[in-house]
mmCIF file of C-alpha atoms and ligand atoms in Angstrom:
data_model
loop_
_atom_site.group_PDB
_atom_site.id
_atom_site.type_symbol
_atom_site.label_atom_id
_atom_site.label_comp_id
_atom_site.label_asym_id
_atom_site.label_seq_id
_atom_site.Cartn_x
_atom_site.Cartn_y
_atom_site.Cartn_z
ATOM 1 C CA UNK A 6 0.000 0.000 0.000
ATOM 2 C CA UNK A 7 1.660 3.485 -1.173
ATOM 3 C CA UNK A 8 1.812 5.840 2.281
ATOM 4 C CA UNK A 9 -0.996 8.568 2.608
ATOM 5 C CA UNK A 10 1.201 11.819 2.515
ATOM 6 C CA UNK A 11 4.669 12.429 1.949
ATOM 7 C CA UNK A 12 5.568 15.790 3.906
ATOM 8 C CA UNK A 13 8.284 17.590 2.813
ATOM 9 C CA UNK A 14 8.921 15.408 0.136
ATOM 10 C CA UNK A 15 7.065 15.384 -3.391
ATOM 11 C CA UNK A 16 3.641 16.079 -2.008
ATOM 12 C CA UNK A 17 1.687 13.120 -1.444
ATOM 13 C CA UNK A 18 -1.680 14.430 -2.824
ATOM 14 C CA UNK A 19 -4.884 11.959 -3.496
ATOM 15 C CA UNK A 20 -7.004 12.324 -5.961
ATOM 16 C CA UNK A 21 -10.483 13.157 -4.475
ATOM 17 C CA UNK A 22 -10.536 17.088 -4.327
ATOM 18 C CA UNK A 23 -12.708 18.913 -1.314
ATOM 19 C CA UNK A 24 -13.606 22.449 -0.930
ATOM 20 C CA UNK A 25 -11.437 24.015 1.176
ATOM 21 C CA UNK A 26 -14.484 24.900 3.452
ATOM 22 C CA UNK A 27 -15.748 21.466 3.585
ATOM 23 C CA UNK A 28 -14.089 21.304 6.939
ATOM 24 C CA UNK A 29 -16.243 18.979 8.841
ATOM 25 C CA UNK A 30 -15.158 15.697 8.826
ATOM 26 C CA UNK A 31 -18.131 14.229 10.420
ATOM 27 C CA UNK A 32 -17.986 10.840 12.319
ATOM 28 C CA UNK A 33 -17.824 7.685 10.359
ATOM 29 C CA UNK A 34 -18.467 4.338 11.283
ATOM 30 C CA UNK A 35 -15.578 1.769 11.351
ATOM 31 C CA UNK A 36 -15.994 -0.668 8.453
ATOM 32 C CA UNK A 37 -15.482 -4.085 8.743
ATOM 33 C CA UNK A 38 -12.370 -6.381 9.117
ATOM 34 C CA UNK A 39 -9.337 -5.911 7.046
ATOM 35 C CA UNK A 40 -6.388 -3.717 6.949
ATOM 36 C CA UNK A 41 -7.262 -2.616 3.615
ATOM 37 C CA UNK A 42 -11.035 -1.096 4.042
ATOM 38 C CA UNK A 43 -9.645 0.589 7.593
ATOM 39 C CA UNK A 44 -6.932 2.090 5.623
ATOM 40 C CA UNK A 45 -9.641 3.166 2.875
ATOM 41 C CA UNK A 46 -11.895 4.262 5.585
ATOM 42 C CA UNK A 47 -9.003 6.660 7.168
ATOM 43 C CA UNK A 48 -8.197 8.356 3.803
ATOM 44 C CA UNK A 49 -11.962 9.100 3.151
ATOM 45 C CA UNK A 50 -12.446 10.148 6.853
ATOM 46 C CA UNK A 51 -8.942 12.433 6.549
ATOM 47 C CA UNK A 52 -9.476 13.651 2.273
ATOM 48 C CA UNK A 53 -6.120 15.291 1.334
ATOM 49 C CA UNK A 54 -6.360 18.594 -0.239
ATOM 50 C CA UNK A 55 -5.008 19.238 -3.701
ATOM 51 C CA UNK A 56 -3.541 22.152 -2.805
ATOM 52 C CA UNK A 57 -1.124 22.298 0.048
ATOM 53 C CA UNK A 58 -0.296 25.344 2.129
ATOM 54 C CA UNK A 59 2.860 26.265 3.859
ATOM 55 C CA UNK A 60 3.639 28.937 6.225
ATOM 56 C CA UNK A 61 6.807 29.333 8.191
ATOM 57 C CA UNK A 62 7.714 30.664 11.416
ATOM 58 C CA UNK A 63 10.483 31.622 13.480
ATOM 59 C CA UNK A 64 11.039 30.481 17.494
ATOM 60 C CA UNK A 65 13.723 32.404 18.591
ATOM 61 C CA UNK A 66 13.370 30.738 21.980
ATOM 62 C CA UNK A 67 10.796 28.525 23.459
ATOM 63 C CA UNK A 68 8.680 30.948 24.685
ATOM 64 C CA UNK A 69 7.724 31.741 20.904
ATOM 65 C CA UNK A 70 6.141 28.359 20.782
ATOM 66 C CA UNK A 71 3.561 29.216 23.262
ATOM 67 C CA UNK A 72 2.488 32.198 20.548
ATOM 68 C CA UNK A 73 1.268 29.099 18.759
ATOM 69 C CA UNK A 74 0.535 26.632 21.679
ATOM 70 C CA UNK A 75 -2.148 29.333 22.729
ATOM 71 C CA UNK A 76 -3.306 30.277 19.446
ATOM 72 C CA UNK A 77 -3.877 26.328 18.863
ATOM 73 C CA UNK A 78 -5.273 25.646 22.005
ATOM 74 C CA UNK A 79 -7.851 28.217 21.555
ATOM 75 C CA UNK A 80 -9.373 26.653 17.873
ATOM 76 C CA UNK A 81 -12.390 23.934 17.777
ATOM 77 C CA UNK A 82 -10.181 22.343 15.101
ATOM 78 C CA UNK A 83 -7.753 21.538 17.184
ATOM 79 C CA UNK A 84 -9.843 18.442 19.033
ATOM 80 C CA UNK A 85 -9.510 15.304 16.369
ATOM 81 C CA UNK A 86 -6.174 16.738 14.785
ATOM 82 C CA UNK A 87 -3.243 14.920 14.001
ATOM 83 C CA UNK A 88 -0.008 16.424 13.783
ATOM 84 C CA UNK A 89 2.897 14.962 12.673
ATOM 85 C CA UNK A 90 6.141 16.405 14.008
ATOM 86 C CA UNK A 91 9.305 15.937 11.899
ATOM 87 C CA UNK A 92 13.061 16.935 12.887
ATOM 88 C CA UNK A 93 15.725 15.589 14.220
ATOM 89 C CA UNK A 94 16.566 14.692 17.331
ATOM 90 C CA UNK A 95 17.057 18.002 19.510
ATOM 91 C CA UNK A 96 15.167 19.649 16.953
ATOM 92 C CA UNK A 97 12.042 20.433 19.601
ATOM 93 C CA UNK A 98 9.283 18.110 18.458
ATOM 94 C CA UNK A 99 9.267 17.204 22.209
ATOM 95 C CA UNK A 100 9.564 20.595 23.640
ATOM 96 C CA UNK A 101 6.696 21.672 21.363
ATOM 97 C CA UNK A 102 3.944 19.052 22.134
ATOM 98 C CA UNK A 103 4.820 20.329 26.018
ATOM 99 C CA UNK A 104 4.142 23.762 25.530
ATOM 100 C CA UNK A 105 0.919 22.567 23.640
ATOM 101 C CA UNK A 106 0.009 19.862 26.205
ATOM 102 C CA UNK A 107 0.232 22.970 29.474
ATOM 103 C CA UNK A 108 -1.833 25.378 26.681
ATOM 104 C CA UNK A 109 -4.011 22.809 26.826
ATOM 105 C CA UNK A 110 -4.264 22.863 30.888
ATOM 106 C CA UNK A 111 -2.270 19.886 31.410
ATOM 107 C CA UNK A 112 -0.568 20.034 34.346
ATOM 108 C CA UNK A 113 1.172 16.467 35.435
ATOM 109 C CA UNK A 114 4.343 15.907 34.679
ATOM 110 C CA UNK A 115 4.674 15.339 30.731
ATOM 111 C CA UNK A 116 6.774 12.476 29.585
ATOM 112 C CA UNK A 117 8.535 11.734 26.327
ATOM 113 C CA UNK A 118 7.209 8.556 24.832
ATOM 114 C CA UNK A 119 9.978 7.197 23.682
ATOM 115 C CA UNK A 120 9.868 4.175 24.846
ATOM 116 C CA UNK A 121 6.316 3.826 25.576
ATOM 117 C CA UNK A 122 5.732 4.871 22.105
ATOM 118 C CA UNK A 123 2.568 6.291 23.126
ATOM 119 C CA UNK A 124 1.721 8.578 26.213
ATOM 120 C CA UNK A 125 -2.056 9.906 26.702
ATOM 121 C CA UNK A 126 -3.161 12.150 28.635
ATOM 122 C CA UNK A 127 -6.458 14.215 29.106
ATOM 123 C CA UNK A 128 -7.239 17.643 29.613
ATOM 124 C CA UNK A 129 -9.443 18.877 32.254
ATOM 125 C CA UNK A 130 -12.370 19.965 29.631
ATOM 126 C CA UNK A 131 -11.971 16.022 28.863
ATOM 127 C CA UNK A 132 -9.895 16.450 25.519
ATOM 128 C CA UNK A 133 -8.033 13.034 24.487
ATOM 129 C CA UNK A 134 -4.413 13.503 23.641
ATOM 130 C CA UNK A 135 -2.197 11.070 22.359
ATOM 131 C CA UNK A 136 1.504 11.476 22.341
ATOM 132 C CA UNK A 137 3.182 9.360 20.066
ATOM 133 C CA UNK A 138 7.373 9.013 19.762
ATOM 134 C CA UNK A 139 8.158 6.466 16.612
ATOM 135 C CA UNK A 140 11.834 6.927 17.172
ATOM 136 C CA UNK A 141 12.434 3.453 18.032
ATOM 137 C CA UNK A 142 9.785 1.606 15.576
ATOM 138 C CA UNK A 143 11.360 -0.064 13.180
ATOM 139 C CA UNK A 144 8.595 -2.104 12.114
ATOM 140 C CA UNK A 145 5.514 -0.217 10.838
ATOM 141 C CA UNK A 146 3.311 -3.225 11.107
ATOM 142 C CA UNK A 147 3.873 -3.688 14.586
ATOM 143 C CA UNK A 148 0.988 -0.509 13.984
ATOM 144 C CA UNK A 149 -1.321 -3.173 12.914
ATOM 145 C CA UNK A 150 -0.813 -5.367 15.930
ATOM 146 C CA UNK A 151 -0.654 -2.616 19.000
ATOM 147 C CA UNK A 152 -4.018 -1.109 18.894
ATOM 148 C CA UNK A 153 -2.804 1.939 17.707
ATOM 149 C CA UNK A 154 -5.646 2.371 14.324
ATOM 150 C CA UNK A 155 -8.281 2.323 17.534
ATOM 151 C CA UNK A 156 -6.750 5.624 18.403
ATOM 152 C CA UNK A 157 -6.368 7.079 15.301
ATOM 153 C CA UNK A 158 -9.912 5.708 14.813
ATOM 154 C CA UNK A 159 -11.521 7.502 17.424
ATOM 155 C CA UNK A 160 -11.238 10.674 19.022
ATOM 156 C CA UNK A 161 -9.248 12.884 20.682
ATOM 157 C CA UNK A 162 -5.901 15.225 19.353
ATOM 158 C CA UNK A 163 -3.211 13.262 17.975
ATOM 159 C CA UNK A 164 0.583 13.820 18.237
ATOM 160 C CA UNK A 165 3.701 11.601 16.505
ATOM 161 C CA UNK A 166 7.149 12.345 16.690
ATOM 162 C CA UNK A 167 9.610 10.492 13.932
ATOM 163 C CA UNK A 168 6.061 9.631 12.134
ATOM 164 C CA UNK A 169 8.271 8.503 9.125
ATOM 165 C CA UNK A 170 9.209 5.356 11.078
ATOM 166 C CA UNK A 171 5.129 4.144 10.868
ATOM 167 C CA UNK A 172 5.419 5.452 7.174
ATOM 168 C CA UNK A 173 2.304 3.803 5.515
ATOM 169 C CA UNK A 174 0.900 3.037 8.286
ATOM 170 C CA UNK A 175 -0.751 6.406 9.618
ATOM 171 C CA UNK A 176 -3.764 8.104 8.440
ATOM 172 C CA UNK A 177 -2.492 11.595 6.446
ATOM 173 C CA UNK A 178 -1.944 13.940 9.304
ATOM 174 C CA UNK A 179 -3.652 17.343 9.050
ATOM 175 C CA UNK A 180 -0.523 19.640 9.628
ATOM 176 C CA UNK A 181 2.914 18.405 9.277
ATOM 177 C CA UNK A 182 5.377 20.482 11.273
ATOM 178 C CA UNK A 183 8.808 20.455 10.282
ATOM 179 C CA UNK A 184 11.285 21.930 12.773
ATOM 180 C CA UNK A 185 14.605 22.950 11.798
ATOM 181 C CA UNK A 186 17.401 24.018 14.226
ATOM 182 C CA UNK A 187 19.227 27.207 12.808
ATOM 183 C CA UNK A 188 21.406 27.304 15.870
ATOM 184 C CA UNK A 189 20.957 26.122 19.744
ATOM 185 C CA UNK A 190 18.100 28.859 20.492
ATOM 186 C CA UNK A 191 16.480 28.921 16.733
ATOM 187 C CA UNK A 192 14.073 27.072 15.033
ATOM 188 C CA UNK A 193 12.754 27.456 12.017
ATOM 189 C CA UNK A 194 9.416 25.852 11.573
ATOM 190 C CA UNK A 195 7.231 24.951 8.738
ATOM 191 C CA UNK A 196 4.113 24.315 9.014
ATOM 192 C CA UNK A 197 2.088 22.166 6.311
ATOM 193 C CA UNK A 198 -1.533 22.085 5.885
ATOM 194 C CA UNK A 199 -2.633 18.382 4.394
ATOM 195 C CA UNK A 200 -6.486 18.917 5.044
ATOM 196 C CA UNK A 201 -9.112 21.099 5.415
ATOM 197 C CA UNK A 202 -8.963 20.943 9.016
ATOM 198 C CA UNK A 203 -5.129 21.101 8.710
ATOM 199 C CA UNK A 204 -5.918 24.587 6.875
ATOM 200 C CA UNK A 205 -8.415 25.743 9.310
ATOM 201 C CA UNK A 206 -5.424 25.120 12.130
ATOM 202 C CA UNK A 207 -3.188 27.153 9.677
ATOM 203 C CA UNK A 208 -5.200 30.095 9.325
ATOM 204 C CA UNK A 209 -5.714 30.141 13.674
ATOM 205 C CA UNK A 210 -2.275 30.825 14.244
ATOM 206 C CA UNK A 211 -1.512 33.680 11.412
HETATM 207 N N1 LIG B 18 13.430 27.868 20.123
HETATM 208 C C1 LIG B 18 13.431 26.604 20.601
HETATM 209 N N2 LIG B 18 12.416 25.786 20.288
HETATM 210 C C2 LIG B 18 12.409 24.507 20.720
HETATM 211 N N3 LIG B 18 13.377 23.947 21.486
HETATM 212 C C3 LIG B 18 14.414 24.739 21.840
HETATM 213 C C4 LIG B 18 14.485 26.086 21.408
HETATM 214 N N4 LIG B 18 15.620 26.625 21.910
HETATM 215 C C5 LIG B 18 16.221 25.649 22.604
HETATM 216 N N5 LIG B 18 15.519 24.515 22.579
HETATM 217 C C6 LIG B 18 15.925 23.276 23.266
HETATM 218 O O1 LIG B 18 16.144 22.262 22.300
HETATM 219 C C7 LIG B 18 15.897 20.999 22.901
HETATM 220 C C8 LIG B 18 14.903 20.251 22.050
HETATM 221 O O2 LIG B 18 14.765 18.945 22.598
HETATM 222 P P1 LIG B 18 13.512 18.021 22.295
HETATM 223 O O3 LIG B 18 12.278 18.843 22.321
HETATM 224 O O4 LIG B 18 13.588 16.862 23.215
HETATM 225 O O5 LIG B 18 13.837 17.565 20.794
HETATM 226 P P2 LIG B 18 13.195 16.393 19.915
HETATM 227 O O6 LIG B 18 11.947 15.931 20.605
HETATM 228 O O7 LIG B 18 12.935 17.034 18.586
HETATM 229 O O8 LIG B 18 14.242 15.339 19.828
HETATM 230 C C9 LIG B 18 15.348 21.255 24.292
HETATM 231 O O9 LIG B 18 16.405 21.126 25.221
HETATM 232 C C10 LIG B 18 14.886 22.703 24.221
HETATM 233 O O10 LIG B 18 14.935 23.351 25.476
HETATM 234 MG MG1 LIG B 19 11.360 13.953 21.174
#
């Protein structure tokens, strides 16, 4: 099965074109058994948009991520998303889904999933989250086995680190971050819009 989006590569763009205010998703039943119609399900439930959009912005130190943490914390479209975070390692994927995750009104102690692959937590308004870290998947069908589609399946915000390690194996993300280290303080980030709630979450933090 070919992956469902390729960020920052050539873009990984389906076929089935939506209106760029078509942005709710609506709930779906699951269909029945079989890798292939849950996959099928997840690209109709997640369309990709023909037309990508980028922006970029600048942290010049970690306080300039909670410009965006807010911002993102504030917007409906928020609940349901998922966000892939790609970097490398020291880049800030982590640092970022913190400053998100106490936007959000988290308040325990937030740890990096990287060996629990997945940490969840749960906001006091009763928002899902699920942190994912891939760093140390090396195979993507173990995705089939671990219960993981039931998350992506269902509710709830939805955050993976080193998503390229589950390549294939992922629904197509709504925003793809990509953060890029310009120096120990810098980052500069782009931020790519893959649906129409992905654009709706692009246009809350301009
Ligand atoms: N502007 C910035 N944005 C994000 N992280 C920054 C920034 N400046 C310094 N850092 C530091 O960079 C490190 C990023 O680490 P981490 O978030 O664990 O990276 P990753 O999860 O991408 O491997 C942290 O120590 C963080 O404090
Ligand atoms: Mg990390």
């Amino acid at each position: 099965m070919e992956p469902l989006g390729q960020p920052f590569g050539e873009p990984g763009l389906g076929t089935r074109q939506i209106d760029a205010g078509d942005a709710d998703l609506g709930e779906s039943e699951l269909p029945g058994p079989g890798p292939d119609s849950y996959w099928e399900w997840m690209a109709a439930d997640h369309p990709p948009i023909v037309e990508t959009l980028e922006s970029t912005q600048c942290w010049r130190t970690e306080d300039d991520i909670d410009a965006l943490a807010l911002a993102w914390a504030r917007s409906p479209w928020l609940r349901d998303a998922f966000i892939e975070l790609h970097g490398d390692l020291g880049a800030g994927k982590t640092t970022f889904v913190r400053h998100l995750l106490r936007a959000l009104g988290i308040r325990s102690r937030i740890k990096s999933p990287t060996y629990a692959v997945v940490e969840p937590h749960e906001t006091p308004d009763g928002l899902a989250i699920y942190h994912f870290d891939f760093y140390r998947f090396s195979d993507p069908r173990e995705l089939d086995d671990a219960g993981f589609r039931d998350i992506f399946a269902g509710p709830g915000l939805k955050l993976a680190e080193w998503p390229e390690n589950a390549a294939g194996r992922l629904p197509i993300a709504d925003l793809a971050l990509k953060i890029a280290p310009m120096n120990d303080d810098i980052r500069h980030v782009t931020l790519r819009a893959q649906t129409s709630r992905g654009q709706q979450l692009l246009a809350a933090c301009r």
